[in-house]
Short mmCIF file of C-alpha atoms in Angstrom, two decimals:
data_model
loop_
_atom_site.label_atom_id
_atom_site.label_comp_id
_atom_site.label_asym_id
_atom_site.label_seq_id
_atom_site.Cartn_x
_atom_site.Cartn_y
_atom_site.Cartn_z
CA MET A 1 -30.50 30.14 -12.77
CA ARG A 2 -33.89 30.73 -14.36
CA ARG A 3 -37.21 29.74 -12.81
CA VAL A 4 -39.02 26.76 -14.34
CA ALA A 5 -42.80 26.50 -14.66
CA ILE A 6 -44.82 23.29 -14.80
CA THR A 7 -47.56 24.10 -17.29
CA GLY A 8 -48.79 20.69 -18.37
CA LEU A 9 -49.53 17.33 -16.76
CA GLY A 10 -50.49 13.98 -18.28
CA VAL A 11 -51.12 10.67 -16.53
CA VAL A 12 -51.89 7.04 -17.34
CA SER A 13 -52.10 5.16 -14.07
CA PRO A 14 -53.59 2.26 -12.13
CA LEU A 15 -56.02 4.82 -10.69
CA GLY A 16 -57.26 5.87 -14.09
CA ASN A 17 -56.11 8.13 -16.86
CA GLY A 18 -55.91 11.90 -16.87
CA ALA A 19 -53.98 13.88 -14.27
CA GLN A 20 -56.99 15.40 -12.58
CA ASN A 21 -58.85 12.10 -12.45
CA PHE A 22 -55.75 10.42 -11.03
CA PHE A 23 -55.44 13.01 -8.29
CA ASP A 24 -59.14 12.92 -7.46
CA ARG A 25 -58.93 9.18 -6.92
CA LEU A 26 -55.80 9.55 -4.79
CA VAL A 27 -57.58 12.04 -2.57
CA GLN A 28 -60.64 9.80 -2.38
CA GLY A 29 -58.39 6.98 -1.21
CA HIS A 30 -59.00 4.49 -4.00
CA SER A 31 -56.62 1.59 -4.47
CA GLY A 32 -55.57 0.40 -7.90
CA VAL A 33 -53.97 -2.71 -6.40
CA THR A 34 -55.54 -5.98 -7.40
CA ARG A 35 -54.86 -9.66 -8.13
CA LEU A 36 -53.87 -10.90 -11.58
CA PRO A 37 -56.69 -12.75 -13.36
CA GLU A 38 -56.96 -16.50 -12.93
CA ASP A 39 -55.91 -17.15 -16.52
CA PHE A 40 -52.58 -15.32 -16.09
CA ASN A 41 -49.77 -17.89 -16.05
CA PRO A 42 -50.36 -19.97 -12.90
CA ARG A 43 -46.59 -20.45 -12.40
CA LEU A 44 -46.47 -16.91 -11.08
CA LEU A 45 -46.73 -17.02 -7.30
CA SER A 46 -46.72 -13.28 -6.52
CA ARG A 47 -49.94 -12.13 -8.14
CA VAL A 48 -50.59 -8.71 -6.59
CA VAL A 49 -50.21 -5.89 -9.14
CA ALA A 50 -51.49 -2.42 -9.97
CA PRO A 51 -52.51 -2.52 -13.65
CA ALA A 52 -53.60 0.48 -15.66
CA SER A 53 -57.04 0.31 -17.19
CA PHE A 54 -55.79 1.06 -20.66
CA ASP A 55 -56.76 -0.23 -24.10
CA GLY A 56 -54.31 0.86 -26.78
CA ALA A 57 -56.92 0.33 -29.49
CA VAL A 58 -58.88 3.26 -28.08
CA HIS A 59 -55.95 5.55 -28.87
CA PHE A 60 -54.18 4.03 -31.87
CA GLY A 61 -55.05 2.29 -35.13
CA ALA A 62 -54.13 -1.35 -35.74
CA ALA A 63 -51.09 -0.64 -37.91
CA ARG A 64 -49.74 1.85 -35.39
CA LEU A 65 -50.31 -0.49 -32.50
CA ARG A 66 -48.11 -3.13 -34.12
CA MET A 67 -45.19 -0.71 -33.75
CA LEU A 68 -45.88 0.45 -30.21
CA ASP A 69 -45.02 -1.51 -27.11
CA ARG A 70 -47.41 -0.85 -24.24
CA VAL A 71 -44.74 1.37 -22.66
CA SER A 72 -44.75 3.68 -25.68
CA GLN A 73 -48.55 3.71 -25.83
CA PHE A 74 -48.67 4.93 -22.23
CA ALA A 75 -46.00 7.55 -22.90
CA LEU A 76 -47.71 8.93 -26.01
CA VAL A 77 -51.09 9.24 -24.32
CA ALA A 78 -49.61 10.93 -21.25
CA ALA A 79 -47.49 13.29 -23.38
CA ALA A 80 -50.45 14.28 -25.55
CA GLU A 81 -52.46 15.10 -22.44
CA ALA A 82 -49.62 17.13 -20.94
CA ILE A 83 -49.13 19.13 -24.15
CA ALA A 84 -52.87 19.78 -24.46
CA ASP A 85 -53.03 20.71 -20.78
CA ALA A 86 -50.32 23.32 -21.36
CA GLY A 87 -52.64 25.09 -23.80
CA ALA A 88 -51.32 26.63 -27.03
CA LEU A 89 -47.86 25.48 -26.08
CA PHE A 90 -46.44 25.76 -29.57
CA GLU A 91 -48.28 28.79 -30.89
CA ARG A 92 -44.87 30.41 -31.44
CA ASP A 93 -43.73 27.35 -33.32
CA ASP A 94 -40.60 26.67 -31.31
CA ARG A 95 -40.82 22.91 -31.67
CA ALA A 96 -37.35 23.00 -33.18
CA THR A 97 -35.79 23.60 -29.78
CA THR A 98 -38.19 21.63 -27.59
CA GLY A 99 -36.65 18.55 -26.01
CA VAL A 100 -38.05 15.27 -24.73
CA PHE A 101 -36.52 13.49 -21.74
CA VAL A 102 -38.11 10.20 -20.69
CA GLY A 103 -37.24 7.76 -17.95
CA THR A 104 -37.92 4.03 -18.09
CA GLY A 105 -36.45 1.16 -16.17
CA MET A 106 -37.39 -1.75 -18.37
CA GLY A 107 -38.37 -0.20 -21.72
CA GLY A 108 -40.45 -2.38 -24.00
CA ALA A 109 -40.74 -5.30 -21.60
CA HIS A 110 -43.80 -6.76 -23.32
CA SER A 111 -41.99 -6.95 -26.64
CA THR A 112 -38.88 -8.42 -25.07
CA ASP A 113 -40.98 -10.99 -23.23
CA GLU A 114 -42.94 -11.88 -26.34
CA GLY A 115 -39.80 -12.23 -28.46
CA TYR A 116 -38.18 -14.57 -25.97
CA GLN A 117 -41.39 -16.56 -25.70
CA THR A 118 -41.31 -17.00 -29.48
CA VAL A 119 -37.68 -18.01 -29.88
CA TYR A 120 -37.09 -19.92 -26.65
CA GLY A 121 -40.57 -20.95 -25.48
CA GLU A 122 -42.12 -21.89 -28.80
CA GLN A 123 -38.81 -22.65 -30.56
CA SER A 124 -40.17 -20.57 -33.44
CA ASP A 125 -38.38 -18.14 -35.72
CA ARG A 126 -41.46 -15.95 -36.16
CA VAL A 127 -40.17 -13.00 -34.17
CA LYS A 128 -42.21 -9.92 -34.95
CA PRO A 129 -40.45 -7.67 -37.44
CA PHE A 130 -40.62 -4.61 -35.19
CA ALA A 131 -39.45 -6.36 -32.03
CA VAL A 132 -36.25 -4.31 -31.89
CA LEU A 133 -38.06 -1.02 -32.43
CA MET A 134 -40.68 -1.85 -29.83
CA ALA A 135 -38.31 -3.12 -27.16
CA MET A 136 -35.60 -0.47 -27.39
CA ASN A 137 -35.51 1.74 -24.31
CA ASN A 138 -35.63 5.02 -26.21
CA ALA A 139 -38.75 4.15 -28.23
CA ALA A 140 -41.15 6.06 -25.97
CA ALA A 141 -39.14 9.28 -26.12
CA ALA A 142 -38.58 8.89 -29.84
CA TRP A 143 -42.28 8.49 -30.58
CA ILE A 144 -43.15 11.59 -28.57
CA GLY A 145 -40.58 13.55 -30.57
CA ILE A 146 -41.89 12.16 -33.86
CA ASP A 147 -45.58 12.63 -33.11
CA HIS A 148 -45.18 16.21 -31.94
CA GLN A 149 -42.31 17.18 -34.25
CA LEU A 150 -40.02 18.16 -31.39
CA LEU A 151 -36.50 18.56 -32.73
CA GLY A 152 -34.63 19.38 -29.52
CA PRO A 153 -32.59 16.86 -27.50
CA ASN A 154 -34.38 13.54 -27.18
CA LEU A 155 -32.93 11.47 -24.35
CA THR A 156 -33.84 8.40 -22.33
CA TYR A 157 -32.68 7.92 -18.76
CA SER A 158 -32.56 4.58 -17.04
CA THR A 159 -31.73 4.58 -13.35
CA ALA A 160 -34.29 1.99 -12.28
CA CYS A 161 -36.89 3.44 -9.91
CA SER A 162 -35.62 7.02 -10.16
CA SER A 163 -35.49 7.08 -13.99
CA SER A 164 -38.29 9.56 -14.61
CA ALA A 165 -37.30 11.77 -11.70
CA VAL A 166 -33.85 12.00 -13.31
CA ALA A 167 -35.45 12.78 -16.68
CA ILE A 168 -37.51 15.59 -15.16
CA GLY A 169 -34.59 16.89 -13.12
CA GLU A 170 -32.27 16.95 -16.11
CA ALA A 171 -34.98 18.69 -18.15
CA TRP A 172 -35.35 21.23 -15.34
CA LYS A 173 -31.62 21.85 -15.52
CA ARG A 174 -31.72 22.47 -19.28
CA ILE A 175 -34.27 25.22 -18.77
CA ALA A 176 -32.85 26.61 -15.52
CA THR A 177 -29.43 27.08 -17.08
CA GLY A 178 -30.85 28.81 -20.15
CA ASP A 179 -30.09 26.04 -22.61
CA LEU A 180 -33.71 25.47 -23.68
CA ASN A 181 -37.13 27.02 -23.07
CA VAL A 182 -39.55 24.08 -23.33
CA MET A 183 -39.21 20.43 -22.36
CA ILE A 184 -41.54 17.45 -22.29
CA ALA A 185 -40.33 15.16 -19.50
CA GLY A 186 -41.54 12.18 -17.56
CA GLY A 187 -41.51 8.44 -17.55
CA SER A 188 -43.29 5.30 -18.64
CA GLU A 189 -43.24 1.70 -17.51
CA ALA A 190 -45.13 -1.43 -18.52
CA PRO A 191 -43.60 -4.26 -16.51
CA LEU A 192 -46.61 -6.51 -15.98
CA THR A 193 -45.42 -9.41 -18.11
CA PHE A 194 -44.88 -12.96 -16.94
CA GLY A 195 -41.11 -12.80 -17.44
CA THR A 196 -40.67 -9.47 -15.69
CA LEU A 197 -42.95 -10.40 -12.82
CA LYS A 198 -41.14 -13.72 -12.43
CA ALA A 199 -37.81 -11.90 -12.20
CA TRP A 200 -39.19 -9.58 -9.50
CA GLU A 201 -40.66 -12.56 -7.70
CA ALA A 202 -37.23 -14.16 -7.66
CA LEU A 203 -35.86 -11.08 -5.91
CA ARG A 204 -38.32 -11.71 -3.05
CA THR A 205 -39.26 -8.09 -2.72
CA LEU A 206 -42.88 -8.12 -3.87
CA ALA A 207 -45.73 -7.63 -1.40
CA VAL A 208 -47.50 -10.62 0.08
CA GLU A 209 -51.19 -10.56 -0.73
CA ASP A 210 -53.29 -9.28 2.15
CA PRO A 211 -55.50 -12.25 3.14
CA ASP A 212 -58.54 -10.07 3.82
CA ASP A 213 -58.38 -7.54 1.00
CA VAL A 214 -55.90 -7.73 -1.87
CA SER A 215 -56.28 -4.00 -2.57
CA THR A 216 -54.62 -3.23 0.79
CA SER A 217 -51.50 -5.30 0.12
CA CYS A 218 -49.16 -2.32 -0.27
CA LYS A 219 -48.58 -0.93 3.24
CA PRO A 220 -45.88 1.76 3.22
CA PHE A 221 -44.35 2.59 6.62
CA ALA A 222 -46.45 -0.06 8.39
CA LYS A 223 -44.91 -2.61 10.72
CA ASN A 224 -46.49 -5.40 8.68
CA ARG A 225 -45.36 -4.05 5.30
CA SER A 226 -44.16 -6.89 3.12
CA GLY A 227 -42.85 -5.36 -0.07
CA LEU A 228 -43.73 -3.41 -3.15
CA VAL A 229 -46.54 -3.87 -5.64
CA LEU A 230 -45.56 -3.47 -9.27
CA GLY A 231 -47.69 -1.01 -11.22
CA GLU A 232 -47.78 0.29 -14.76
CA GLY A 233 -48.44 3.62 -16.42
CA ALA A 234 -46.84 6.89 -17.43
CA ALA A 235 -46.72 10.51 -16.41
CA MET A 236 -45.43 13.49 -18.35
CA VAL A 237 -44.96 17.15 -17.52
CA VAL A 238 -44.45 20.19 -19.68
CA LEU A 239 -41.70 22.41 -18.33
CA GLU A 240 -41.17 25.96 -19.56
CA SER A 241 -39.01 28.87 -18.59
CA TRP A 242 -41.04 31.01 -16.23
CA GLU A 243 -40.67 33.98 -18.53
CA ARG A 244 -42.04 32.09 -21.52
CA ALA A 245 -44.96 30.66 -19.57
CA GLU A 246 -45.89 34.05 -18.14
CA SER A 247 -45.51 35.90 -21.41
CA ARG A 248 -47.95 33.58 -23.18
CA GLY A 249 -50.37 33.73 -20.26
CA ALA A 250 -50.11 30.04 -19.48
CA ARG A 251 -51.75 28.51 -16.44
CA ILE A 252 -48.85 27.45 -14.20
CA HIS A 253 -49.52 24.44 -11.97
CA ALA A 254 -46.44 25.03 -9.83
CA GLU A 255 -42.79 25.96 -10.05
CA LEU A 256 -40.30 23.14 -10.35
CA ALA A 257 -37.85 24.83 -8.06
CA GLY A 258 -35.04 22.38 -7.42
CA TYR A 259 -33.43 19.07 -8.25
CA GLY A 260 -31.12 17.01 -6.08
CA LEU A 261 -29.20 13.99 -7.29
CA SER A 262 -26.99 11.68 -5.26
CA MET A 263 -25.48 8.21 -5.40
CA ASP A 264 -25.35 5.76 -2.51
CA ALA A 265 -22.30 3.95 -3.88
CA GLU A 266 -22.60 1.28 -1.22
CA HIS A 267 -24.88 -1.59 -2.24
CA ILE A 268 -26.86 -2.49 -5.35
CA THR A 269 -30.19 -2.65 -3.48
CA ARG A 270 -29.75 -1.53 0.14
CA PRO A 271 -30.39 2.21 0.45
CA THR A 272 -28.44 4.56 2.68
CA VAL A 273 -29.68 7.36 4.93
CA ALA A 274 -26.77 9.53 3.81
CA GLY A 275 -27.53 9.07 0.12
CA GLN A 276 -31.22 9.81 0.42
CA ALA A 277 -30.65 12.77 2.74
CA CYS A 278 -28.05 14.12 0.34
CA ALA A 279 -30.55 14.11 -2.55
CA MET A 280 -33.09 16.06 -0.48
CA THR A 281 -30.47 18.52 0.78
CA ARG A 282 -29.12 19.17 -2.69
CA ALA A 283 -32.65 19.69 -4.04
CA LEU A 284 -33.38 22.27 -1.33
CA GLU A 285 -30.06 23.99 -2.00
CA SER A 286 -30.71 24.19 -5.72
CA ALA A 287 -34.15 25.67 -4.96
CA ARG A 288 -32.54 28.13 -2.51
CA MET A 289 -35.13 26.92 -0.05
CA SER A 290 -34.89 26.29 3.68
CA ALA A 291 -36.15 22.99 5.04
CA GLY A 292 -38.76 24.87 7.04
CA GLU A 293 -40.53 26.03 3.89
CA VAL A 294 -41.43 22.49 2.88
CA GLY A 295 -44.96 21.55 3.87
CA TYR A 296 -45.27 18.07 2.35
CA VAL A 297 -43.05 15.18 1.32
CA ASN A 298 -44.29 12.72 -1.28
CA ALA A 299 -42.13 9.84 -0.15
CA HIS A 300 -40.55 7.15 -2.25
CA GLY A 301 -42.27 4.86 0.33
CA THR A 302 -42.08 1.54 -1.47
CA ALA A 303 -43.35 -0.55 1.45
CA THR A 304 -40.16 -2.56 1.56
CA MET A 305 -38.65 -3.03 5.01
CA ALA A 306 -35.39 -1.40 3.95
CA ASN A 307 -36.62 1.69 2.13
CA ASP A 308 -39.27 2.97 4.48
CA ALA A 309 -37.11 2.90 7.60
CA VAL A 310 -34.14 4.44 5.79
CA GLU A 311 -36.27 7.13 4.15
CA THR A 312 -37.82 8.02 7.51
CA ALA A 313 -34.35 8.41 9.00
CA ALA A 314 -33.20 10.47 6.01
CA ILE A 315 -36.17 12.83 6.34
CA LYS A 316 -35.32 13.31 10.02
CA GLN A 317 -31.72 14.06 9.12
CA VAL A 318 -32.71 16.74 6.61
CA PHE A 319 -35.61 18.33 8.46
CA GLY A 320 -34.39 17.91 12.05
CA PRO A 321 -36.97 18.13 14.84
CA GLY A 322 -39.35 19.72 12.31
CA ALA A 323 -39.64 16.34 10.59
CA TYR A 324 -42.22 15.25 13.15
CA ALA A 325 -44.55 18.07 12.11
CA LEU A 326 -43.99 17.53 8.40
CA PRO A 327 -46.68 15.55 6.56
CA VAL A 328 -45.22 12.66 4.55
CA SER A 329 -47.21 10.24 2.42
CA SER A 330 -46.61 7.37 0.08
CA THR A 331 -49.15 7.32 -2.71
CA LYS A 332 -47.68 3.97 -3.78
CA SER A 333 -50.16 2.49 -1.30
CA MET A 334 -52.76 3.25 -3.98
CA HIS A 335 -51.00 3.13 -7.37
CA GLY A 336 -48.21 0.70 -6.64
CA HIS A 337 -44.63 1.12 -7.78
CA LEU A 338 -44.33 2.26 -11.38
CA LEU A 339 -40.55 1.78 -11.35
CA GLY A 340 -39.13 4.08 -14.03
CA ALA A 341 -42.39 6.04 -14.21
CA ALA A 342 -42.82 6.34 -10.44
CA GLY A 343 -40.97 9.63 -10.02
CA ALA A 344 -43.00 11.36 -12.72
CA LEU A 345 -46.33 10.04 -11.45
CA GLU A 346 -45.51 11.07 -7.90
CA LEU A 347 -44.33 14.48 -9.04
CA ALA A 348 -47.74 14.91 -10.68
CA ALA A 349 -49.34 14.00 -7.34
CA THR A 350 -47.07 16.48 -5.57
CA VAL A 351 -47.81 19.30 -8.01
CA LEU A 352 -51.55 18.77 -7.74
CA ALA A 353 -51.31 18.57 -3.94
CA ILE A 354 -49.71 22.02 -4.00
CA GLU A 355 -52.18 23.40 -6.49
CA LYS A 356 -55.27 22.05 -4.72
CA ARG A 357 -53.89 22.24 -1.18
CA VAL A 358 -54.84 18.68 -0.37
CA LEU A 359 -52.35 16.08 0.77
CA PRO A 360 -52.99 12.58 -0.58
CA PRO A 361 -52.89 9.93 2.12
CA THR A 362 -50.87 6.84 2.92
CA LEU A 363 -53.37 4.01 2.94
CA HIS A 364 -53.25 0.68 4.78
CA LEU A 365 -51.00 1.98 7.54
CA VAL A 366 -52.75 0.46 10.53
CA HIS A 367 -49.92 -1.15 12.46
CA ALA A 368 -47.29 1.45 13.27
CA ASP A 369 -43.61 0.63 13.00
CA PRO A 370 -41.51 2.23 15.76
CA GLU A 371 -38.84 2.92 13.15
CA CYS A 372 -41.34 4.84 11.04
CA ASP A 373 -42.64 7.51 13.38
CA LEU A 374 -43.45 10.54 11.22
CA ASP A 375 -46.80 12.07 10.25
CA TYR A 376 -47.74 9.85 7.27
CA VAL A 377 -51.16 11.41 6.51
CA VAL A 378 -52.71 8.09 7.49
CA ALA A 379 -55.96 6.76 6.03
CA SER A 380 -57.47 9.84 4.42
CA ALA A 381 -56.49 12.96 2.50
CA ARG A 382 -55.80 16.12 4.43
CA PRO A 383 -56.80 19.59 3.24
CA VAL A 384 -54.28 22.25 4.24
CA SER A 385 -54.75 26.01 4.39
CA THR A 386 -51.30 26.81 3.08
CA LEU A 387 -48.75 24.77 1.20
CA THR A 388 -45.94 26.79 -0.29
CA ALA A 389 -43.52 24.01 -1.15
CA ALA A 390 -43.29 20.23 -1.37
CA ILE A 391 -40.68 17.64 -2.18
CA SER A 392 -40.97 14.36 -4.09
CA ASN A 393 -38.47 11.58 -3.47
CA SER A 394 -37.40 8.84 -5.87
CA PHE A 395 -34.76 6.34 -4.87
CA ALA A 396 -33.52 3.38 -6.85
CA PHE A 397 -31.82 0.04 -7.03
CA GLY A 398 -28.33 0.88 -8.10
CA GLY A 399 -28.29 3.81 -5.70
CA THR A 400 -29.28 6.84 -7.79
CA ASN A 401 -31.38 9.07 -5.51
CA VAL A 402 -33.45 12.01 -6.73
CA SER A 403 -35.47 14.67 -4.97
CA LEU A 404 -37.55 17.24 -6.84
CA VAL A 405 -38.77 20.38 -5.10
CA CYS A 406 -41.90 22.27 -6.13
CA ARG A 407 -43.06 25.69 -5.05
CA ALA A 408 -46.61 27.01 -5.18
CA VAL A 409 -47.49 29.86 -7.51
CA LEU A 410 -48.14 32.80 -5.24
CA MET B 1 -53.34 -11.98 -65.06
CA SER B 2 -53.72 -15.66 -64.13
CA VAL B 3 -56.42 -16.98 -61.86
CA GLU B 4 -53.71 -17.77 -59.30
CA ALA B 5 -52.36 -14.23 -59.50
CA ASP B 6 -55.86 -12.93 -59.08
CA THR B 7 -56.18 -15.01 -55.96
CA THR B 8 -52.85 -13.85 -54.59
CA PHE B 9 -53.67 -10.26 -55.37
CA GLU B 10 -57.05 -10.54 -53.73
CA ARG B 11 -55.60 -12.04 -50.57
CA LEU B 12 -52.92 -9.34 -50.53
CA ARG B 13 -55.55 -6.70 -51.08
CA GLN B 14 -57.51 -7.94 -48.09
CA ILE B 15 -54.43 -7.86 -45.85
CA LEU B 16 -53.55 -4.33 -46.93
CA ALA B 17 -57.09 -3.15 -46.36
CA LYS B 18 -57.68 -4.90 -43.07
CA GLU B 19 -54.31 -4.77 -41.37
CA PHE B 20 -52.83 -1.62 -42.88
CA GLU B 21 -55.99 0.43 -43.18
CA VAL B 22 -55.56 1.11 -46.90
CA ALA B 23 -58.72 2.09 -48.75
CA PRO B 24 -59.57 -0.97 -50.92
CA GLU B 25 -60.26 1.12 -54.01
CA LEU B 26 -56.67 2.39 -54.00
CA ILE B 27 -55.20 -1.09 -54.10
CA HIS B 28 -54.34 -2.20 -57.62
CA PRO B 29 -51.29 -3.97 -59.05
CA ALA B 30 -49.59 -0.77 -60.23
CA ALA B 31 -50.13 1.08 -56.95
CA ARG B 32 -46.85 1.96 -55.32
CA MET B 33 -46.58 0.89 -51.68
CA ASP B 34 -45.36 4.32 -50.58
CA GLN B 35 -48.38 5.90 -52.22
CA LEU B 36 -50.53 3.67 -50.03
CA ALA B 37 -48.70 5.12 -46.99
CA ILE B 38 -46.79 1.87 -46.57
CA ASP B 39 -43.15 2.90 -46.27
CA SER B 40 -40.15 0.60 -46.51
CA LEU B 41 -40.40 -0.23 -42.81
CA ALA B 42 -44.08 -1.11 -43.07
CA VAL B 43 -43.33 -3.33 -46.08
CA ILE B 44 -41.35 -5.52 -43.69
CA GLU B 45 -44.52 -5.96 -41.65
CA VAL B 46 -46.48 -6.76 -44.82
CA ILE B 47 -43.91 -9.41 -45.71
CA PHE B 48 -44.23 -10.92 -42.23
CA GLN B 49 -47.97 -11.24 -42.66
CA LEU B 50 -47.65 -12.63 -46.19
CA GLU B 51 -45.29 -15.31 -44.89
CA ASP B 52 -48.02 -16.46 -42.51
CA GLU B 53 -50.81 -16.09 -45.06
CA PHE B 54 -49.08 -18.08 -47.83
CA ASN B 55 -46.86 -20.32 -45.69
CA ILE B 56 -43.72 -19.14 -47.44
CA SER B 57 -40.47 -17.49 -46.40
CA PHE B 58 -39.14 -14.35 -48.01
CA PRO B 59 -35.37 -14.15 -48.35
CA GLN B 60 -33.54 -11.59 -46.19
CA ARG B 61 -33.12 -9.39 -49.27
CA PRO B 62 -36.28 -9.89 -51.32
CA GLY B 63 -35.34 -7.33 -53.97
CA GLU B 64 -37.48 -4.53 -55.38
CA LEU B 65 -40.98 -4.55 -53.96
CA GLN B 66 -42.24 -1.14 -54.95
CA THR B 67 -45.76 -1.94 -56.07
CA VAL B 68 -48.58 -4.16 -54.96
CA GLY B 69 -48.02 -6.13 -58.16
CA ASP B 70 -44.34 -6.62 -57.24
CA LEU B 71 -45.40 -8.14 -53.96
CA ALA B 72 -48.02 -10.38 -55.53
CA SER B 73 -45.54 -11.62 -58.14
CA CYS B 74 -42.93 -12.28 -55.49
CA VAL B 75 -45.45 -14.28 -53.45
CA ASP B 76 -46.35 -16.34 -56.52
CA ARG B 77 -42.71 -17.01 -57.35
CA LEU B 78 -41.82 -17.99 -53.77
CA THR B 79 -44.92 -20.15 -53.46
CA ALA B 80 -44.04 -22.00 -56.65
CA GLU B 81 -40.37 -22.45 -55.70
CA GLN B 82 -40.90 -23.45 -52.10
CA HIS B 83 -43.87 -25.70 -52.62
CA ALA B 84 -42.12 -27.37 -55.58
CA ARG B 85 -39.27 -28.23 -53.25
CA GLY B 86 -41.83 -29.82 -50.97
CA SER B 87 -40.65 -27.60 -48.22
CA SER B 88 -43.14 -25.19 -46.86
CA GLY B 89 -40.78 -23.09 -44.78
CA ALA B 90 -37.22 -23.21 -46.10
CA ALA B 91 -36.22 -20.08 -47.93
CA ALA B 92 -33.22 -19.40 -50.04
CA PRO B 93 -30.85 -17.27 -47.97
#
């Protein structure tokens, strides 16, 4: 297996755009969680969300915008940043073999919502002519390939909340096995539409608004956690074979060292300790890394009752007694749950934590849950003197679990 | 060119300039749509906007619409047919 370098990062997030800006705000402990505006459909009862501050018109002309669902806009902006961040990525003109793997759970949800509103809500036949092209799940990946003339495999993965972690893991595998040398991988999600939010509300899994401060409503690992907060955004990484990255003198953020994939195969929503532990174990095995080398876990940490307790137990199973000394944080407390883009965004946080040797915190964890008894980097970021490896978890409805392992550049 | 065609052309010209970012000086009846960077897919979007602008419906297969003049003529023909029928929205299939 070949080593894989992460040479580019791009982020559109509820904490702002740009990977470095995103990480700075994580470390500063900002929350992107807020309440929907008063004029958003009042029939929606669960109104706590984590929106991205993003205006497509800043990035695209009017004609282009009419073809791009918000999910594709996010993806294109994040991909462009990642490619620029990688610096002279295509100076050898090997775009012909560069692939694009993108994860999304809900694809062009805005376009789907709008189309249904037209035909069912308004009883009108004036469906926008590009509704199909905007709503299709592979639009984001396709546009990245088109805009950057990348002729390699162009695939879209949809495994709910682990979609982009799968996309990045599968891209890692393509490079590690020698199939390809460069991949653009990540995820995008734009689920903050009335229809999508209403569907999530019906599932009764969204966070209850904190009565004192809406921005603290997402409380991973806390006893009074009440559910997840839906967020929107995208994150993309540039992956290269280590040899290629070194030979062109690229700045390497970190090594993407391993990828573990497992399936619960038990229940459509309820996670299992065995399934989550299996993903982490497989990731460590593929990285040829011992559990003791890991210095930080960026948890899936959704703030649902089920996930956080199960993930805590799974971490203990994998790391043994050492789990209690292992810092674990859920950055979802600040950026919410980006569903299909969550894994990519949290990998970006993990990579930058390694690079800058600062662990982003878990916010709003005031009331401890006896079932969640690890070191969750509570309240504020923690500088560390050494951090050689970290793991990022992404688990999903449906049961597809992913862990990605990163190693510092030494 | 009739006064009505002039009017149709002018309204079409404004849509192409405003919504499709075509330089107004390039828009003339003989200008090919693809030369204005409006490919066959984008023509579908133009048709959608013309349907709203002129309160007409294009058929599913509107035939050759290669130039700005083709589009303007088609709009005039559909406007005459559909308004003569007293139906503002019903298109021939």
